[in-house]
Coordinates of C-alpha atoms in Angstrom, one line a residue:
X1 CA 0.0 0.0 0.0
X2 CA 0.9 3.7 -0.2
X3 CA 0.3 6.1 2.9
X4 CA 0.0 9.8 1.9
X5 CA -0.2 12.0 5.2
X6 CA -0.3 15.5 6.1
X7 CA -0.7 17.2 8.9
X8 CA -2.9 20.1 7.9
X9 CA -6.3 21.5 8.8
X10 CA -8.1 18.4 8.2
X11 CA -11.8 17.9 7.2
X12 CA -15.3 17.4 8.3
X13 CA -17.7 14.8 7.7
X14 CA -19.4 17.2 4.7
X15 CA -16.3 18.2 3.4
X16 CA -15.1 14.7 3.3
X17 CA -17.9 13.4 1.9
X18 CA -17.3 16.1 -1.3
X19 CA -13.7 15.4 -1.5
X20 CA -14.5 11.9 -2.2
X21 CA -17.2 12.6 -4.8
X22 CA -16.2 12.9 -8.6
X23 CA -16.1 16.7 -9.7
X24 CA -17.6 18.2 -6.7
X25 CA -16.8 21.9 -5.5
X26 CA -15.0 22.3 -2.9
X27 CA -14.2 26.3 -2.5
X28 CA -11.0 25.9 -4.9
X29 CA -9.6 29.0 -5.6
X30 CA -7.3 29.8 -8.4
X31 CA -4.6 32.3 -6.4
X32 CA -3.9 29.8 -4.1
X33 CA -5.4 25.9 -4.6
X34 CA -3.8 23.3 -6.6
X35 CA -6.5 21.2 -6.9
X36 CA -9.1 21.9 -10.2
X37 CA -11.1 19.5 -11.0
X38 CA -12.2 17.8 -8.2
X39 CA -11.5 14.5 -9.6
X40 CA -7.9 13.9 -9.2
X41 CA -7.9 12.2 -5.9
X42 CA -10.2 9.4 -6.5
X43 CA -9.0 8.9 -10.4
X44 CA -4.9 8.9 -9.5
X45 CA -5.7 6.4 -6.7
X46 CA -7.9 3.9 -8.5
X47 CA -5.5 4.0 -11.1
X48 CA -3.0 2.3 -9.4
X49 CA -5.4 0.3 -6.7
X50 CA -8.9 -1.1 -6.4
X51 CA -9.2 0.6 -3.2
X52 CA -8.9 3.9 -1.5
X53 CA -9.3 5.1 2.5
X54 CA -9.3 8.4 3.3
X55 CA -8.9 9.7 7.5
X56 CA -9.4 13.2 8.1
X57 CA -9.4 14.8 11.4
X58 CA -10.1 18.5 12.1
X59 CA -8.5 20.4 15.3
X60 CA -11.7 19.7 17.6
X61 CA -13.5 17.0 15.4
X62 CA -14.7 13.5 14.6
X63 CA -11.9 11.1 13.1
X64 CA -14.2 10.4 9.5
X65 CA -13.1 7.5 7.3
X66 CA -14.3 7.5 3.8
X67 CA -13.7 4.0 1.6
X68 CA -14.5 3.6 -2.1
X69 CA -13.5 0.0 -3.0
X70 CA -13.4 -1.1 -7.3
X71 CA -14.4 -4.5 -5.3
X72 CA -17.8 -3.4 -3.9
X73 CA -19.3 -1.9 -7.2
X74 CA -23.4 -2.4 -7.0
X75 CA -25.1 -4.5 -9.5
X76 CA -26.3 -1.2 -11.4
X77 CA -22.8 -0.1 -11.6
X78 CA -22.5 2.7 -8.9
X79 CA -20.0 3.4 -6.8
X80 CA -20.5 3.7 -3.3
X81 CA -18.6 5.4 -1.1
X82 CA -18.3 4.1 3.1
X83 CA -18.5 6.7 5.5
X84 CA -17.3 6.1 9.1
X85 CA -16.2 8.1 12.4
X86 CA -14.3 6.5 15.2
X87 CA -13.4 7.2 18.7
X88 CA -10.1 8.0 20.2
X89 CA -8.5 4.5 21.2
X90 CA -9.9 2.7 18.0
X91 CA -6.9 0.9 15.6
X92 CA -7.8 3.5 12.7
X93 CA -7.4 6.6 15.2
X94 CA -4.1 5.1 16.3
X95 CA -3.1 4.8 12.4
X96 CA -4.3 7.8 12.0
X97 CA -1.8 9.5 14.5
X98 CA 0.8 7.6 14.2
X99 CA 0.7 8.9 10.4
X100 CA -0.3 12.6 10.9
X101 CA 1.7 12.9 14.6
X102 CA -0.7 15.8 14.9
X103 CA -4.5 16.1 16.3
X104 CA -5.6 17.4 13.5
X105 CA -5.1 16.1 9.4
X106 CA -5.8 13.5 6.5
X107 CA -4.3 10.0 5.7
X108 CA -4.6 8.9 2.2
X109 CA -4.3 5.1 2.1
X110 CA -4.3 3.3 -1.4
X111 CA -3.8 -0.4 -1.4
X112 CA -4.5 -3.5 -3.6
X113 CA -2.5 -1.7 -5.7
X114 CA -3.0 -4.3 -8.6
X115 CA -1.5 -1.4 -11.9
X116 CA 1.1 -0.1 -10.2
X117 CA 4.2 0.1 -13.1
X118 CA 7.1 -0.1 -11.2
X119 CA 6.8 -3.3 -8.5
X120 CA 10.5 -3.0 -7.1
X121 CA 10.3 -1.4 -4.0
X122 CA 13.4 0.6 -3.6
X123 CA 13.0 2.0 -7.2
X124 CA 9.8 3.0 -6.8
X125 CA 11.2 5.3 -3.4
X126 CA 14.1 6.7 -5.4
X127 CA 11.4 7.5 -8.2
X128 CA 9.1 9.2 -6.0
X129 CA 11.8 10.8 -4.5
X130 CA 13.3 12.2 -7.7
X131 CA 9.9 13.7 -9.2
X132 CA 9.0 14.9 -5.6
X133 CA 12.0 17.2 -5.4
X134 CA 11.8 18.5 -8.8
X135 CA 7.9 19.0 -8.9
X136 CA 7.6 20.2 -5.5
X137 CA 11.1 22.8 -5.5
X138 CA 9.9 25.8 -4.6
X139 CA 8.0 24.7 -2.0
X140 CA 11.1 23.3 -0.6
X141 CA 13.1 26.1 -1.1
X142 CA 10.9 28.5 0.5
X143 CA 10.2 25.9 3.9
X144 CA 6.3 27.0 3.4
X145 CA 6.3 22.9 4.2
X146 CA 8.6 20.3 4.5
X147 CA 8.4 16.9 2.6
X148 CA 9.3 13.5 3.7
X149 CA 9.3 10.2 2.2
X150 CA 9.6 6.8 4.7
X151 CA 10.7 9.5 7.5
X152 CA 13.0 11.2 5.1
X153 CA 13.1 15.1 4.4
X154 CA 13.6 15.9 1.0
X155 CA 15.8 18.2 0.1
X156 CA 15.8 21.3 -2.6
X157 CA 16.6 20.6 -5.8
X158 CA 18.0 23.3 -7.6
X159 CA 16.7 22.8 -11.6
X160 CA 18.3 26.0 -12.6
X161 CA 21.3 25.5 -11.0
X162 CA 21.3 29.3 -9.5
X163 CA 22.1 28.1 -6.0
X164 CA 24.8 25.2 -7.3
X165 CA 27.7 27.6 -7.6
X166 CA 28.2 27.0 -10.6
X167 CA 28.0 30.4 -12.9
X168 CA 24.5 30.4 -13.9
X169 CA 23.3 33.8 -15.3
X170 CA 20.1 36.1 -14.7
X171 CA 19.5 37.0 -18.0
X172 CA 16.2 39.2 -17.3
X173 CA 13.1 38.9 -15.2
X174 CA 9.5 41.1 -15.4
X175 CA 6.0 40.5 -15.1
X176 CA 3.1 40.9 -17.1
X177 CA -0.7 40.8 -16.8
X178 CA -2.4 38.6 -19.1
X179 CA -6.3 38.4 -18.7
X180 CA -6.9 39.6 -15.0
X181 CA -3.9 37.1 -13.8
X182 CA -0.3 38.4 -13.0
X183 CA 2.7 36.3 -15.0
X184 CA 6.0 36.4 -13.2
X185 CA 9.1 35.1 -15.7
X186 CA 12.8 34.7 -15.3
X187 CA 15.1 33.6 -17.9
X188 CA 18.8 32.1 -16.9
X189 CA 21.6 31.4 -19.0
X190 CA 23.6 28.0 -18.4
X191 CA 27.4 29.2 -19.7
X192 CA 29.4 26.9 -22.0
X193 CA 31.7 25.5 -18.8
X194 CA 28.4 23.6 -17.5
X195 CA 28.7 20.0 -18.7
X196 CA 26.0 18.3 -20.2
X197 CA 25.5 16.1 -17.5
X198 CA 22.6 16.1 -15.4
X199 CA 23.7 15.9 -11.3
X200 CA 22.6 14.9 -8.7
X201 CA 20.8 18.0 -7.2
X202 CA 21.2 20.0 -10.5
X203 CA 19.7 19.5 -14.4
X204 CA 23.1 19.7 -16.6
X205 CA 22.9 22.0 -19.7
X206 CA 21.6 20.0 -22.3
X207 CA 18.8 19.8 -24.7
X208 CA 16.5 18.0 -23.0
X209 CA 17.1 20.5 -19.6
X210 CA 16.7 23.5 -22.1
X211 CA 13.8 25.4 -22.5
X212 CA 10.8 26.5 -20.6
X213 CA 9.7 25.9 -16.9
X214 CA 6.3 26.4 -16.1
X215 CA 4.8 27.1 -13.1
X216 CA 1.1 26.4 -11.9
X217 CA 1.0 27.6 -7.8
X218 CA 4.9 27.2 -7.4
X219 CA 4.3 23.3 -8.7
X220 CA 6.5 22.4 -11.6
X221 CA 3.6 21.3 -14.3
X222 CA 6.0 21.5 -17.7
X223 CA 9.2 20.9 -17.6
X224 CA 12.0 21.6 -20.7
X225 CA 9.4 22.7 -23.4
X226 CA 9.7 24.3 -26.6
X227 CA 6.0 25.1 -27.7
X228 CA 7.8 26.9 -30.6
X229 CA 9.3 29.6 -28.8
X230 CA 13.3 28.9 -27.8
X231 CA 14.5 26.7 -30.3
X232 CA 14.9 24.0 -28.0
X233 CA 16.1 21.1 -30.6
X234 CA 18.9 23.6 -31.5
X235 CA 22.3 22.9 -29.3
X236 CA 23.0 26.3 -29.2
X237 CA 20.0 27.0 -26.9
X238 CA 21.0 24.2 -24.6
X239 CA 22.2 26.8 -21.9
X240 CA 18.6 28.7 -22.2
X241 CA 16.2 28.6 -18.9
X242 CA 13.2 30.2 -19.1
X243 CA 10.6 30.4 -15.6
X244 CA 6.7 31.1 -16.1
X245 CA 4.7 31.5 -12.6
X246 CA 1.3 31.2 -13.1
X247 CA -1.9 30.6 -11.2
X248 CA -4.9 28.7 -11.7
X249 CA -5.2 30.3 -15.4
X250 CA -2.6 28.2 -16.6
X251 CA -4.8 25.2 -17.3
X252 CA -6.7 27.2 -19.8
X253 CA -3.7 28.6 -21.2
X254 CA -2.2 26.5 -22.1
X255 CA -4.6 23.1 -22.3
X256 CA -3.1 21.1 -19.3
X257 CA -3.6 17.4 -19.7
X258 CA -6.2 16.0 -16.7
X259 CA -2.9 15.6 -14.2
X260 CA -2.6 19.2 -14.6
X261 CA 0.7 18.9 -16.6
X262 CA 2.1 21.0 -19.9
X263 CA 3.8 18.8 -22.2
X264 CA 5.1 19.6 -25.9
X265 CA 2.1 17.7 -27.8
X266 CA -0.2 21.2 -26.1
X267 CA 1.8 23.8 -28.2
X268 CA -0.8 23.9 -30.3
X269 CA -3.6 24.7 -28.0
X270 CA -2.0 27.3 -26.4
X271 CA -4.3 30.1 -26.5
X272 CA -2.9 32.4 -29.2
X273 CA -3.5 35.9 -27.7
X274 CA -1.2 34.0 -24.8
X275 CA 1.7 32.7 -27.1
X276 CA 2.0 36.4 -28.9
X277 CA 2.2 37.7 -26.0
X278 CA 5.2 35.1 -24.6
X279 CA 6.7 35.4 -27.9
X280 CA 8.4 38.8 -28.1
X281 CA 9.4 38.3 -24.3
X282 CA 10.8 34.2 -24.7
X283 CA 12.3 34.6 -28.4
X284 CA 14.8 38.0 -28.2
X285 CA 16.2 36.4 -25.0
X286 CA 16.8 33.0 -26.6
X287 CA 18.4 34.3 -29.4
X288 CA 20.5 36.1 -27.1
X289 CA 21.6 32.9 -26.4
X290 CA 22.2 31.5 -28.8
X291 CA 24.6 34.2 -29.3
X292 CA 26.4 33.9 -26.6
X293 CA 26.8 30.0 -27.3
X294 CA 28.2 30.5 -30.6
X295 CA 30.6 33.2 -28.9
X296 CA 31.6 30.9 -25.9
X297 CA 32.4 28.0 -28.6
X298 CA 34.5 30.5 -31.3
X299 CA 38.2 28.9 -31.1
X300 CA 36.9 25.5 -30.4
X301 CA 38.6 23.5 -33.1
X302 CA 38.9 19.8 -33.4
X303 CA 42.1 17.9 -34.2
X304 CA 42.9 17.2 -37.3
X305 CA 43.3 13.5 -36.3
X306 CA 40.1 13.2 -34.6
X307 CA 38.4 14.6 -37.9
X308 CA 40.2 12.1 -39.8
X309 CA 39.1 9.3 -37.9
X310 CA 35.3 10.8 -37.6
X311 CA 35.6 10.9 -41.8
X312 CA 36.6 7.5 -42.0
X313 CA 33.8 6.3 -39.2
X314 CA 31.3 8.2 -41.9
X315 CA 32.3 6.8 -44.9
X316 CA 32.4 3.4 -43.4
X317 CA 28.6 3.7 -42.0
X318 CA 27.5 5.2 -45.4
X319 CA 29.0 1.8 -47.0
X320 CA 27.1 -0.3 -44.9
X321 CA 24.1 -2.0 -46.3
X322 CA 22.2 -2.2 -43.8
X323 CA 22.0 0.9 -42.7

């Protein structure tokens, strides 16, 4: 099983009861809330189990537990959803604090998990871990709340590389306001003396690193994009960050997927008022770059031996038949 915990405000019985209904309203806000559609609790979990528990326990409340089991579908095909408080001293109020090691806070508990992709244990921790520390970043970096998996507090991870010391570059920064909503950016340059190597706590200057960050609620929802703005498959814009913060807005910017994420295949529904107004911000500053690349990399010669023997590599994979 997997045990998500928090301990944060918590929830009633009727807010409980809405969390665990598909695409109910639940006072989301778009300055602040990361949720959207109200769906992506019970659809993420099912996904990977047959069966999801939900404890949640405000400051001076009732310990609730909601249950939606795949296994106890009705003959008409509903799903229904089991509803239960318990008392202080019961086994689920025990789990429930010695997961939350607060009064007050929820427990997500998904198990059966019968589509889970990656079975090996420790590669699925080091996975999570990974994608946690990148996703979450600035939510790290600014302590607004700490992270842990199995008892273990993930640290920052720096994707720019600003904080690496290592010379990364502020190339520019502004803001703009784009229908009602107010659009932070930075751009970075990754000089020449950056390998292309992606580290540990750092992603190395290279194509797949290049290109656009974006930002929904300080969570990382597109990472290393194009979306026809920066000349990402060029290698001369392989040094070229460029941060977007958004809020809520974002999803009909730029036509998020149902996880909430950006990825390249959406370039094309980005709303056009949107991309002209990126475009004359993202593209002077990535040529820039490119500049500067192409100006690092003047005097870079290779040997006349090593061309010789590239040459002959060529001419011997152009004779061959079947390739």
């Amino acid at each position: 099983q997997i045990v998500i915990s928090d301990d944060g405000c918590g929830m009633d019985e009727e807010t409980l009861c809405m969390a665990m209904s598909l695409g109910s309203e639940t006072g989301k806000n778009k300055d602040f809330s990361l949720g959207c559609y109200g769906a992506g609790l019970k659809t993420a979990s099912i996904s990977i189990g047959t069966r999801l528990s939900v404890y949640s326990k405000t400051e001076n409340g009732e310990l609730f537990v909601a249950t939606l089991d795949l296994d106890d579908i009705t003959n008409d095909g509903k799903l229904n959803v089991r509803l239960e408080s318990y008392a202080e001293g019961t086994k689920e109020a025990i789990f429930f604090a010695e997961n939350t090691k607060s009064t007050h806070g929820t427990v997500v508990v998904i198990s059966n998990l019968d589509r889970i992709q990656c079975k090996d244990f420790w590669g699925f921790e080091g996975t999570l871990v990974r994608q946690m520390r990148i996703l979450f970043n600035k939510y790290i970096e600014s302590g607004v709340c700490k992270f842990y998996v199995n008892d273990k507090e993930l640290q920052f991870f720096d994707t720019i590389g600003q904080k690496s010391g290592l010379s990364v570059e502020l190339m520019d920064e502004g803001v703009f306001e784009y229908d009602g909503s107010r659009i932070e950016w930075k751009a970075w340059y990754l000089p020449k003396n950056i390998q292309d190597a992606e580290f540990d706590n750092f992603l190395g200057r290279s194509n797949e690193n290049a290109g656009i960050y974006v930002y929904r609620q300080k969570r990382l929802v597109g990472k290393g994009l194009d979306l026809g703005l920066c000349w990402k498959a060029s290698h001369w814009t392989n040094g070229f960050r460029f941060e977007l913060f958004m809020d809520g807005n974002a999803d009909k910017l730029f036509g998020t997927t149902f996880a909430k994420m950006i990825t390249e295949k959406d370039k094309s529904s980005i709303e056009q008022g949107f991309y002209d107004t990126l475009q004359p911000i993202v593209k002077p500053l990535a040529n820039q770059c490119q500049k500067r690349q192409k100006k690092e990399s003047e005097g870079d010669k290779v040997p006349n031996d090593i061309k010789k023997s590239l040459n002959q590599t060529t001419e011997r994979l152009n004779k061959n038949i079947l390739l």
